[in-house]
Every structure is written in C-alpha cells, then in structure tokens.
PDB file of C-alpha atoms and ligand atoms in Angstrom:
ATOM      1  CA  MET A   1      14.169  21.169  13.059  1.00 49.00           C
ATOM      2  CA  THR A   2      13.344  20.601  17.416  1.00 47.00           C
ATOM      3  CA  LEU A   3      11.051  21.991  19.592  1.00 51.00           C
ATOM      4  CA  ARG A   4      11.920  23.257  22.605  1.00 45.00           C
ATOM      5  CA  GLU A   5       9.900  22.886  25.788  1.00 45.00           C
ATOM      6  CA  PRO A   6       6.145  24.373  26.819  1.00 43.00           C
ATOM      7  CA  GLY A   7       6.363  27.797  27.465  1.00 38.00           C
ATOM      8  CA  PRO A   8       3.332  28.971  28.584  1.00 35.00           C
ATOM      9  CA  LYS A   9       2.669  29.830  25.213  1.00 39.00           C
ATOM     10  CA  GLY A  10       2.811  25.995  24.163  1.00 41.00           C
ATOM     11  CA  LEU A  11       5.485  24.330  21.619  1.00 44.00           C
ATOM     12  CA  ILE A  12       8.250  26.542  19.951  1.00 41.00           C
ATOM     13  CA  LEU A  13      10.502  25.707  17.704  1.00 44.00           C
ATOM     14  CA  ALA A  14      14.661  25.800  18.240  1.00 41.00           C
ATOM     15  CA  ALA A  15      14.878  25.534  14.967  1.00 40.00           C
ATOM     16  CA  THR A  16      14.202  27.341  11.299  1.00 44.00           C
ATOM     17  CA  PRO A  17      11.559  26.129   9.999  1.00 46.00           C
ATOM     18  CA  SER A  18      11.611  23.485   7.494  1.00 48.00           C
ATOM     19  CA  ALA A  19      11.771  26.255   3.852  1.00 56.00           C
ATOM     20  CA  THR A  20       8.063  25.318   2.052  1.00 74.00           C
ATOM     21  CA  PRO A  21       6.261  24.477   5.846  1.00 79.00           C
ATOM     22  CA  PRO A  22       2.491  22.680   4.618  1.00 93.00           C
ATOM     23  CA  GLU A  23       0.005  25.497   5.240  1.00 94.00           C
ATOM     24  CA  HIS A  24      -2.040  22.889   5.679  1.00 98.00           C
ATOM     25  CA  VAL A  25      -1.771  19.475   7.385  1.00 98.00           C
ATOM     26  CA  ALA A  26      -4.872  16.758   7.661  1.00 98.00           C
ATOM     27  CA  ILE A  27      -4.350  13.967  10.823  1.00 98.00           C
ATOM     28  CA  ILE A  28      -5.924  10.245  10.176  1.00 98.00           C
ATOM     29  CA  MET A  29      -5.628   9.232  14.077  1.00 98.00           C
ATOM     30  CA  ASP A  30      -5.718   5.887  14.014  1.00 98.00           C
ATOM     31  CA  GLY A  31      -4.358   3.536  17.251  1.00 98.00           C
ATOM     32  CA  ASN A  32      -6.081   4.336  19.851  1.00 98.00           C
ATOM     33  CA  GLY A  33      -7.975   0.986  20.487  1.00 98.00           C
ATOM     34  CA  ARG A  34      -4.726  -0.585  20.261  1.00 98.00           C
ATOM     35  CA  TRP A  35      -2.647   1.715  22.716  1.00 98.00           C
ATOM     36  CA  ALA A  36      -4.810   0.359  25.371  1.00 98.00           C
ATOM     37  CA  THR A  37      -5.876  -3.060  24.285  1.00 98.00           C
ATOM     38  CA  ASN A  38      -1.585  -3.119  24.501  1.00 98.00           C
ATOM     39  CA  ARG A  39      -1.396  -2.571  28.344  1.00 98.00           C
ATOM     40  CA  GLY A  40      -4.991  -4.666  29.226  1.00 98.00           C
ATOM     41  CA  TRP A  41      -7.154  -1.589  29.597  1.00 98.00           C
ATOM     42  CA  PRO A  42     -10.743  -1.072  27.520  1.00 98.00           C
ATOM     43  CA  ARG A  43     -10.378   1.170  24.779  1.00 98.00           C
ATOM     44  CA  LEU A  44     -12.089   4.658  25.330  1.00 98.00           C
ATOM     45  CA  VAL A  45      -9.143   4.952  28.124  1.00 98.00           C
ATOM     46  CA  GLY A  46      -7.329   4.989  24.472  1.00 98.00           C
ATOM     47  CA  HIS A  47      -9.407   7.431  22.486  1.00 98.00           C
ATOM     48  CA  ARG A  48      -9.402   9.834  26.402  1.00 98.00           C
ATOM     49  CA  LYS A  49      -5.170  10.255  26.035  1.00 98.00           C
ATOM     50  CA  GLY A  50      -6.128  10.549  21.733  1.00 98.00           C
ATOM     51  CA  ALA A  51      -7.691  13.436  22.708  1.00 98.00           C
ATOM     52  CA  GLU A  52      -4.971  14.710  24.959  1.00 97.00           C
ATOM     53  CA  ARG A  53      -3.478  14.491  22.359  1.00 98.00           C
ATOM     54  CA  VAL A  54      -4.727  16.471  20.141  1.00 98.00           C
ATOM     55  CA  LYS A  55      -4.884  18.707  22.796  1.00 97.00           C
ATOM     56  CA  GLU A  56      -1.645  19.164  22.951  1.00 97.00           C
ATOM     57  CA  ILE A  57      -0.981  18.792  18.347  1.00 98.00           C
ATOM     58  CA  VAL A  58      -2.853  21.922  18.282  1.00 97.00           C
ATOM     59  CA  ARG A  59      -1.098  23.712  20.827  1.00 96.00           C
ATOM     60  CA  CYS A  60       2.046  23.687  18.779  1.00 97.00           C
ATOM     61  CA  ALA A  61       0.670  23.223  15.064  1.00 97.00           C
ATOM     62  CA  PRO A  62       0.429  27.354  14.511  1.00 96.00           C
ATOM     63  CA  ASP A  63       4.699  27.788  15.890  1.00 96.00           C
ATOM     64  CA  LEU A  64       5.408  24.624  13.459  1.00 96.00           C
ATOM     65  CA  GLY A  65       4.036  27.000  10.724  1.00 95.00           C
ATOM     66  CA  ILE A  66       0.201  25.096  10.275  1.00 97.00           C
ATOM     67  CA  ARG A  67      -2.203  27.680   9.807  1.00 97.00           C
ATOM     68  CA  TRP A  68      -4.983  24.601   9.362  1.00 98.00           C
ATOM     69  CA  LEU A  69      -5.007  21.120  10.973  1.00 98.00           C
ATOM     70  CA  THR A  70      -7.504  18.500   9.896  1.00 98.00           C
ATOM     71  CA  ILE A  71      -8.259  16.032  12.112  1.00 98.00           C
ATOM     72  CA  TYR A  72     -10.050  12.431  11.574  1.00 98.00           C
ATOM     73  CA  ALA A  73     -12.223  11.910  14.685  1.00 98.00           C
ATOM     74  CA  PHE A  74     -14.818   9.902  13.391  1.00 98.00           C
ATOM     75  CA  SER A  75     -16.079   8.844  10.139  1.00 98.00           C
ATOM     76  CA  THR A  76     -19.849   7.619   8.711  1.00 98.00           C
ATOM     77  CA  GLU A  77     -18.329   4.038   9.136  1.00 97.00           C
ATOM     78  CA  ASN A  78     -17.709   3.770  12.500  1.00 98.00           C
ATOM     79  CA  TRP A  79     -21.162   3.458  14.048  1.00 98.00           C
ATOM     80  CA  LYS A  80     -19.753   0.557  13.267  1.00 98.00           C
ATOM     81  CA  ARG A  81     -18.770   0.200  16.544  1.00 98.00           C
ATOM     82  CA  SER A  82     -20.050  -1.462  19.764  1.00 98.00           C
ATOM     83  CA  THR A  83     -21.992   1.138  21.331  1.00 98.00           C
ATOM     84  CA  GLU A  84     -20.373   1.801  24.411  1.00 98.00           C
ATOM     85  CA  GLU A  85     -17.489   2.742  21.821  1.00 98.00           C
ATOM     86  CA  VAL A  86     -19.231   5.253  20.202  1.00 98.00           C
ATOM     87  CA  LEU A  87     -21.532   6.668  22.500  1.00 98.00           C
ATOM     88  CA  GLY A  88     -18.149   7.075  24.654  1.00 98.00           C
ATOM     89  CA  LEU A  89     -16.804   9.215  21.568  1.00 98.00           C
ATOM     90  CA  MET A  90     -19.297  11.461  21.235  1.00 98.00           C
ATOM     91  CA  GLY A  91     -19.628  12.440  25.025  1.00 98.00           C
ATOM     92  CA  LEU A  92     -15.651  12.695  24.448  1.00 98.00           C
ATOM     93  CA  PHE A  93     -16.871  15.121  21.373  1.00 98.00           C
ATOM     94  CA  SER A  94     -19.300  17.042  23.195  1.00 98.00           C
ATOM     95  CA  ARG A  95     -17.083  17.253  26.594  1.00 97.00           C
ATOM     96  CA  TYR A  96     -13.632  18.509  24.495  1.00 97.00           C
ATOM     97  CA  ILE A  97     -16.063  21.421  23.080  1.00 96.00           C
ATOM     98  CA  GLU A  98     -17.030  22.582  26.360  1.00 96.00           C
ATOM     99  CA  ARG A  99     -13.599  22.336  28.296  1.00 96.00           C
ATOM    100  CA  GLU A 100     -11.638  24.092  25.653  1.00 94.00           C
ATOM    101  CA  ALA A 101     -14.180  26.450  24.181  1.00 94.00           C
ATOM    102  CA  ASP A 102     -11.845  29.253  26.029  1.00 94.00           C
ATOM    103  CA  ARG A 103      -8.972  28.340  25.705  1.00 95.00           C
ATOM    104  CA  LEU A 104      -8.721  28.127  22.044  1.00 95.00           C
ATOM    105  CA  SER A 105     -11.429  30.475  21.399  1.00 95.00           C
ATOM    106  CA  ALA A 106      -8.318  32.931  23.973  1.00 95.00           C
ATOM    107  CA  GLU A 107      -5.586  31.031  21.684  1.00 95.00           C
ATOM    108  CA  GLY A 108      -6.338  31.965  18.643  1.00 97.00           C
ATOM    109  CA  VAL A 109      -8.216  28.379  17.066  1.00 98.00           C
ATOM    110  CA  ARG A 110     -10.442  29.100  14.634  1.00 98.00           C
ATOM    111  CA  MET A 111     -12.993  25.736  14.685  1.00 98.00           C
ATOM    112  CA  ARG A 112     -15.193  24.112  11.892  1.00 98.00           C
ATOM    113  CA  PHE A 113     -16.676  20.666  11.427  1.00 98.00           C
ATOM    114  CA  ILE A 114     -17.463  18.612   8.529  1.00 98.00           C
ATOM    115  CA  GLY A 115     -19.114  15.740   7.681  1.00 98.00           C
ATOM    116  CA  ASP A 116     -23.158  14.071   7.825  1.00 98.00           C
ATOM    117  CA  ARG A 117     -24.436  16.676  11.542  1.00 97.00           C
ATOM    118  CA  THR A 118     -27.761  15.244  11.058  1.00 95.00           C
ATOM    119  CA  ARG A 119     -27.167  12.015  12.758  1.00 95.00           C
ATOM    120  CA  LEU A 120     -25.929  13.538  15.506  1.00 98.00           C
ATOM    121  CA  ASP A 121     -26.894  14.093  18.964  1.00 97.00           C
ATOM    122  CA  ALA A 122     -28.864  17.201  18.790  1.00 98.00           C
ATOM    123  CA  LYS A 123     -26.790  18.148  22.189  1.00 97.00           C
ATOM    124  CA  LEU A 124     -23.643  17.910  19.913  1.00 98.00           C
ATOM    125  CA  GLN A 125     -24.788  19.512  17.333  1.00 98.00           C
ATOM    126  CA  ARG A 126     -25.986  22.476  19.281  1.00 98.00           C
ATOM    127  CA  LEU A 127     -22.361  23.358  21.113  1.00 98.00           C
ATOM    128  CA  MET A 128     -20.795  22.254  17.985  1.00 98.00           C
ATOM    129  CA  ALA A 129     -22.278  25.367  16.435  1.00 98.00           C
ATOM    130  CA  SER A 130     -22.037  27.540  19.167  1.00 97.00           C
ATOM    131  CA  ILE A 131     -17.963  26.725  18.907  1.00 97.00           C
ATOM    132  CA  GLU A 132     -17.870  27.716  15.330  1.00 98.00           C
ATOM    133  CA  ALA A 133     -19.378  30.953  15.496  1.00 97.00           C
ATOM    134  CA  ARG A 134     -17.203  32.239  19.177  1.00 97.00           C
ATOM    135  CA  THR A 135     -14.276  31.310  17.054  1.00 97.00           C
ATOM    136  CA  GLU A 136     -15.376  32.684  13.534  1.00 97.00           C
ATOM    137  CA  GLY A 137     -12.868  35.760  14.312  1.00 97.00           C
ATOM    138  CA  ASN A 138     -10.240  33.972  14.925  1.00 98.00           C
ATOM    139  CA  THR A 139      -6.929  33.815  12.319  1.00 97.00           C
ATOM    140  CA  ARG A 140      -3.849  31.971  14.412  1.00 97.00           C
ATOM    141  CA  ILE A 141      -4.691  28.189  13.129  1.00 98.00           C
ATOM    142  CA  ASN A 142      -7.730  26.953  11.519  1.00 98.00           C
ATOM    143  CA  LEU A 143      -9.414  23.941  13.439  1.00 98.00           C
ATOM    144  CA  THR A 144     -11.271  21.061  11.443  1.00 98.00           C
ATOM    145  CA  VAL A 145     -12.774  18.112  12.643  1.00 98.00           C
ATOM    146  CA  ALA A 146     -14.399  15.893  10.709  1.00 98.00           C
ATOM    147  CA  ILE A 147     -17.127  13.597  12.892  1.00 98.00           C
ATOM    148  CA  ASN A 148     -19.614  11.415  10.883  1.00 98.00           C
ATOM    149  CA  TYR A 149     -16.874  11.902   7.804  1.00 98.00           C
ATOM    150  CA  GLY A 150     -16.885  10.127   4.915  1.00 98.00           C
ATOM    151  CA  GLY A 151     -15.247  11.007   1.596  1.00 98.00           C
ATOM    152  CA  ARG A 152     -17.780   9.146  -0.579  1.00 98.00           C
ATOM    153  CA  ASN A 153     -20.690  10.452   2.039  1.00 98.00           C
ATOM    154  CA  GLU A 154     -19.599  13.881   0.999  1.00 98.00           C
ATOM    155  CA  LEU A 155     -19.445  14.419  -2.371  1.00 98.00           C
ATOM    156  CA  ALA A 156     -22.849  12.415  -2.884  1.00 98.00           C
ATOM    157  CA  ARG A 157     -24.512  15.419  -0.677  1.00 98.00           C
ATOM    158  CA  ALA A 158     -22.126  18.378  -3.045  1.00 98.00           C
ATOM    159  CA  ALA A 159     -23.713  16.003  -5.967  1.00 98.00           C
ATOM    160  CA  ARG A 160     -27.047  16.519  -4.936  1.00 98.00           C
ATOM    161  CA  ILE A 161     -26.703  20.502  -3.410  1.00 98.00           C
ATOM    162  CA  LEU A 162     -25.756  21.041  -7.070  1.00 98.00           C
ATOM    163  CA  ALA A 163     -28.670  18.743  -8.838  1.00 98.00           C
ATOM    164  CA  GLN A 164     -31.083  20.083  -6.940  1.00 98.00           C
ATOM    165  CA  ARG A 165     -29.821  23.844  -8.365  1.00 98.00           C
ATOM    166  CA  VAL A 166     -30.123  22.331 -11.825  1.00 98.00           C
ATOM    167  CA  ALA A 167     -33.778  21.047 -10.826  1.00 98.00           C
ATOM    168  CA  ASP A 168     -35.037  25.014  -9.799  1.00 98.00           C
ATOM    169  CA  GLY A 169     -34.070  26.377 -12.111  1.00 98.00           C
ATOM    170  CA  THR A 170     -31.246  28.090 -10.416  1.00 98.00           C
ATOM    171  CA  MET A 171     -27.900  26.015 -12.047  1.00 98.00           C
ATOM    172  CA  SER A 172     -27.539  24.981 -15.964  1.00 98.00           C
ATOM    173  CA  PRO A 173     -25.643  21.871 -15.734  1.00 98.00           C
ATOM    174  CA  ASP A 174     -22.763  23.521 -17.712  1.00 98.00           C
ATOM    175  CA  ALA A 175     -22.035  25.237 -14.694  1.00 98.00           C
ATOM    176  CA  VAL A 176     -20.806  21.706 -12.421  1.00 98.00           C
ATOM    177  CA  ASN A 177     -17.771  21.594 -12.766  1.00 98.00           C
ATOM    178  CA  GLU A 178     -14.761  21.652 -10.951  1.00 98.00           C
ATOM    179  CA  THR A 179     -14.996  24.963  -9.087  1.00 98.00           C
ATOM    180  CA  THR A 180     -18.712  23.743  -7.618  1.00 98.00           C
ATOM    181  CA  LEU A 181     -18.490  21.118  -6.537  1.00 98.00           C
ATOM    182  CA  ALA A 182     -15.778  21.483  -4.580  1.00 98.00           C
ATOM    183  CA  ALA A 183     -17.189  24.375  -3.190  1.00 98.00           C
ATOM    184  CA  ALA A 184     -20.413  22.307  -2.062  1.00 98.00           C
ATOM    185  CA  LEU A 185     -18.198  20.597  -0.778  1.00 98.00           C
ATOM    186  CA  ASP A 186     -18.262  20.814   3.108  1.00 98.00           C
ATOM    187  CA  THR A 187     -14.703  21.766   3.390  1.00 98.00           C
ATOM    188  CA  GLY A 188     -15.827  24.564   0.512  1.00 98.00           C
ATOM    189  CA  GLY A 189     -13.756  27.651   0.574  1.00 96.00           C
ATOM    190  CA  LEU A 190     -10.494  26.084   3.049  1.00 97.00           C
ATOM    191  CA  PRO A 191      -7.420  25.333   0.924  1.00 98.00           C
ATOM    192  CA  ASP A 192      -6.731  22.210  -0.412  1.00 98.00           C
ATOM    193  CA  PRO A 193      -4.268  19.622   2.271  1.00 98.00           C
ATOM    194  CA  ASP A 194      -0.511  19.466   1.131  1.00 97.00           C
ATOM    195  CA  LEU A 195       0.692  16.417   4.054  1.00 98.00           C
ATOM    196  CA  VAL A 196      -1.713  14.073   5.075  1.00 98.00           C
ATOM    197  CA  ILE A 197      -0.320  11.642   7.751  1.00 98.00           C
ATOM    198  CA  ARG A 198      -1.680   9.227   9.316  1.00 98.00           C
ATOM    199  CA  THR A 199      -0.798   7.484  12.615  1.00 98.00           C
ATOM    200  CA  SER A 200      -0.807   3.119  13.571  1.00 98.00           C
ATOM    201  CA  GLY A 201       0.800   1.418  10.611  1.00 98.00           C
ATOM    202  CA  GLU A 202      -2.028   1.633   8.251  1.00 97.00           C
ATOM    203  CA  THR A 203      -1.420   2.732   5.428  1.00 97.00           C
ATOM    204  CA  ARG A 204      -5.231   2.964   3.860  1.00 96.00           C
ATOM    205  CA  VAL A 205      -6.620   6.985   3.202  1.00 97.00           C
ATOM    206  CA  SER A 206      -9.825   4.792   4.721  1.00 97.00           C
ATOM    207  CA  ASN A 207     -12.549   8.616   3.061  1.00 98.00           C
ATOM    208  CA  PHE A 208     -10.704  10.611   4.181  1.00 98.00           C
ATOM    209  CA  LEU A 209     -10.492  13.936   2.205  1.00 98.00           C
ATOM    210  CA  PRO A 210     -10.567  11.885  -0.927  1.00 98.00           C
ATOM    211  CA  TRP A 211     -11.026  15.490  -3.560  1.00 98.00           C
ATOM    212  CA  GLN A 212      -8.911  17.467  -1.367  1.00 98.00           C
ATOM    213  CA  ALA A 213      -6.315  15.400  -1.018  1.00 98.00           C
ATOM    214  CA  ALA A 214      -5.653  13.889  -5.441  1.00 97.00           C
ATOM    215  CA  TYR A 215      -2.454  16.184  -4.075  1.00 96.00           C
ATOM    216  CA  ALA A 216      -0.882  15.891  -0.616  1.00 97.00           C
ATOM    217  CA  GLU A 217       1.638  14.227  -0.104  1.00 96.00           C
ATOM    218  CA  TYR A 218       1.084  11.014   2.119  1.00 97.00           C
ATOM    219  CA  GLU A 219       3.221   9.979   5.767  1.00 97.00           C
ATOM    220  CA  PHE A 220       2.427   7.061   7.096  1.00 98.00           C
ATOM    221  CA  THR A 221       3.619   6.544  10.845  1.00 98.00           C
ATOM    222  CA  PRO A 222       4.243   3.349  12.912  1.00 98.00           C
ATOM    223  CA  THR A 223       3.402   5.778  16.336  1.00 98.00           C
ATOM    224  CA  LEU A 224       0.190   5.423  17.903  1.00 98.00           C
ATOM    225  CA  TRP A 225      -1.999   8.868  17.716  1.00 98.00           C
ATOM    226  CA  PRO A 226      -1.861   8.673  21.835  1.00 98.00           C
ATOM    227  CA  ASP A 227       2.417   8.459  21.380  1.00 98.00           C
ATOM    228  CA  PHE A 228       2.142  10.896  18.874  1.00 98.00           C
ATOM    229  CA  SER A 229       4.324  13.689  20.273  1.00 98.00           C
ATOM    230  CA  PRO A 230       5.098  17.889  18.221  1.00 98.00           C
ATOM    231  CA  GLN A 231       8.320  16.735  17.911  1.00 98.00           C
ATOM    232  CA  GLU A 232       7.196  13.808  15.344  1.00 98.00           C
ATOM    233  CA  LEU A 233       5.687  16.309  13.873  1.00 98.00           C
ATOM    234  CA  ALA A 234       8.207  18.855  13.619  1.00 97.00           C
ATOM    235  CA  ASP A 235      10.494  15.615  12.405  1.00 96.00           C
ATOM    236  CA  ILE A 236       7.848  14.697   9.704  1.00 97.00           C
ATOM    237  CA  LEU A 237       7.616  18.483   8.942  1.00 95.00           C
ATOM    238  CA  ALA A 238      11.297  18.774   8.168  1.00 93.00           C
ATOM    239  CA  ARG A 239      10.846  15.731   5.394  1.00 91.00           C
ATOM    240  CA  PHE A 240       7.571  17.372   3.956  1.00 90.00           C
ATOM    241  CA  GLY A 241      10.390  20.496   2.939  1.00 82.00           C
ATOM    242  CA  GLY A 242      12.160  18.345   1.044  1.00 69.00           C
ATOM    243  CA  ARG A 243       9.700  17.286  -0.910  1.00 69.00           C
ATOM    244  CA  ASP A 244       9.612  18.104  -4.821  1.00 68.00           C
ATOM    245  CA  ARG A 245       5.460  18.938  -5.325  1.00 69.00           C
ATOM    246  CA  ARG A 246       5.653  19.596  -8.594  1.00 62.00           C
ATOM    247  CA  PHE A 247       1.175  18.729  -9.331  1.00 68.00           C
ATOM    248  CA  GLY A 248       1.273  16.954 -12.091  1.00 70.00           C
ATOM    249  CA  GLY A 249       4.153  19.018 -13.455  1.00 72.00           C
ATOM    250  CA  ALA A 250       7.285  18.547 -15.058  1.00 67.00           C
ATOM    251  CA  VAL A 251      10.896  18.153 -12.767  1.00 60.00           C
ATOM    252  CA  ALA A 252      12.487  20.841 -13.324  1.00 59.00           C
ATOM    253  CA  LEU A 253      16.182  20.572 -15.077  1.00 54.00           C
TER     254      LEU A 253
HETATM  255  C1  FPP B 301      -9.345   5.323  15.404  1.00 60.84           C
HETATM  256  O1  FPP B 301      -7.794   4.551  16.441  1.00 60.84           O
HETATM  257  C2  FPP B 301      -9.431   6.979  16.440  1.00 60.84           C
HETATM  258  C3  FPP B 301     -11.067   7.312  15.923  1.00 60.84           C
HETATM  259  C4  FPP B 301     -11.750   6.287  15.225  1.00 60.84           C
HETATM  260  C5  FPP B 301     -11.006   8.025  16.970  1.00 60.84           C
HETATM  261  C6  FPP B 301     -10.560   9.414  17.304  1.00 60.84           C
HETATM  262  C7  FPP B 301     -10.682  10.176  18.428  1.00 60.84           C
HETATM  263  C8  FPP B 301     -10.132  11.511  18.947  1.00 60.84           C
HETATM  264  C9  FPP B 301      -8.237  10.767  18.993  1.00 60.84           C
HETATM  265  C10 FPP B 301     -10.552  11.460  20.760  1.00 60.84           C
HETATM  266  C11 FPP B 301     -10.473  13.204  20.428  1.00 60.84           C
HETATM  267  C12 FPP B 301     -10.834  13.797  19.349  1.00 60.84           C
HETATM  268  C13 FPP B 301     -11.829  14.695  19.348  1.00 60.84           C
HETATM  269  C14 FPP B 301     -11.434  15.721  18.397  1.00 60.84           C
HETATM  270  C15 FPP B 301     -11.111  15.369  20.954  1.00 60.84           C
HETATM  271  P1  FPP B 301      -8.895   3.474  16.283  1.00 60.84           P
HETATM  272  O2  FPP B 301      -9.701   3.119  17.514  1.00 60.84           O
HETATM  273  O3  FPP B 301      -9.660   2.514  15.149  1.00 60.84           O
HETATM  274  O4  FPP B 301      -7.689   2.521  16.985  1.00 60.84           O
HETATM  275  P2  FPP B 301      -7.871   0.732  16.673  1.00 60.84           P
HETATM  276  O5  FPP B 301      -7.372   1.138  15.471  1.00 60.84           O
HETATM  277  O6  FPP B 301      -6.103   1.223  17.542  1.00 60.84           O
HETATM  278  O7  FPP B 301      -7.871   0.398  16.934  1.00 60.84           O
END
C-alpha cells in the first residue's frame, strides 16, 4: 500500500487497501523523549513534535480504512515524571483541543477520552467535555484519547460501578459477566481494537487496554513516535491484512 502526496483532504491511498483493513487501531505513542534527547533538546520539544504527528495520523487514518483510532497520551504512571514535563503535557493536550476543535469538527472526527478524569485540571476537563459534545454527531472517524489512563485502574473503576449496583440492589451478582463488565469500562460501546501498534522499539503493553486488546494483533516498530509517518502506518496495515486472526478457533484446512 502506498500513499500519494497530501491533497487538500490529507493523504489519499494510491493502491487498494488490504483485503481486511483493521477497523480499530490503537497506538502507544512512545519515544518522544528520546527523539528530543538524541538532538540535545528538552523532552517537551519531542512531545510537541509528537502532537504534530498525532494531527497527521488522524488526518490520514480514514483514507487507510481506519474507523476507530485510540491513542495513549498519558498513563496513570506518567505522573511520576517531572512537574515540568507533566504540566507541559497537560498544556499540550489543552492547546491541541482548543486549536484543533474546528478542524476536527469539520473533518468528521468524533472525539472521546478514556481514563480517570477526576485528577485532571478543571479547565482541561471542561475542554474535554466540550469537544466530546461538539463532535458527538461526527461519523467519519472515532478518535479516542487515553489521558490518565491505566487498564488496571479502569477495570477497578468498572468493578466498583458494578459492585455499587449490586449493593444498591439494582443488579444481581449473577448479572456480573463479560458483557456487563465491558459496558462499565471507559470504552463501553466502543469496538475492541484489532491492532495495537507501539513505537520506539519497546515491546511492552504498559497497561494499555488489557481487557479490550485480549485478541488484538500487536506490531512493534523501532521508529520513535515523532518520526512515525502515514506511510509506515500504511505498511503496517498492509502486513496486518495478511494475518490469520482465529480468535481461539482452529486453522481452516
Ligand atoms: C511517550 O514518549 C509519550 C508520552 C508519554 C506522551 C504522548 C503525548 C503526545 C504524543 C503528545 C500529544 C498528544 C496529543 C493527544 C495532542 P516518552 O516521553 O515516554 O518517550 P521516551 O520513552 O523516549 O522517554
């Protein structure tokens, strides 16, 4: 699969997409810090460059057949970073929402957030809620951004929601099953990811969508996130098309 030069609406596929393009791609955007440090620059420069990559990848994704894109922007463990870096990242998220709101709305992007919002700055929480409401009717692509997200934290919060219902008497313990638990997750109503990509050469899944990605395919690329291009995404998707996903079933003979 190859991509032509960007036109007014972003990148356009020159070749036919793979037979079974993944509808839902999730990305662990890793390597911003190293990208900047390798150049002798502050880590935040890498995050700013990473945010530019986010824009580019979101723009090209629908042309590649992606209908759901979920990106890991800030984990529940990322609070351990320096105050400067944490505040810098939070500022970047706010600016991204403020500056991109018009374009995201115009280009049919429906934006959602997953993760525990309660620890985030009140202004950022308001921006998140307002862009979610503003893009609610959009259908071209679903962009989900994980901020203060951790899979274990999400599962614990979902378990607490169900436990509360049982304690209130509105739910029977027998009704706690895979369907009701999945619906109580932040991703309730969203399809599971077909493919999870991690950049920067690390081969960990780092608490990203552990429940939802139970049957996902994984791709690990050495490319640092600020260097990750639409063409590399297209190449990964082409490889994905050749995979045999059996979901626990046997090989068809
Ligand atoms: C991991 O690289 C990246 C992050 C923790 C932040 C991801 C944020 C962005 C891509 C920027 C903006 C996002 C949005 C949604 C506008 P790292 O810092 O762990 O890199 P390292 O492993 O090289 O140190």
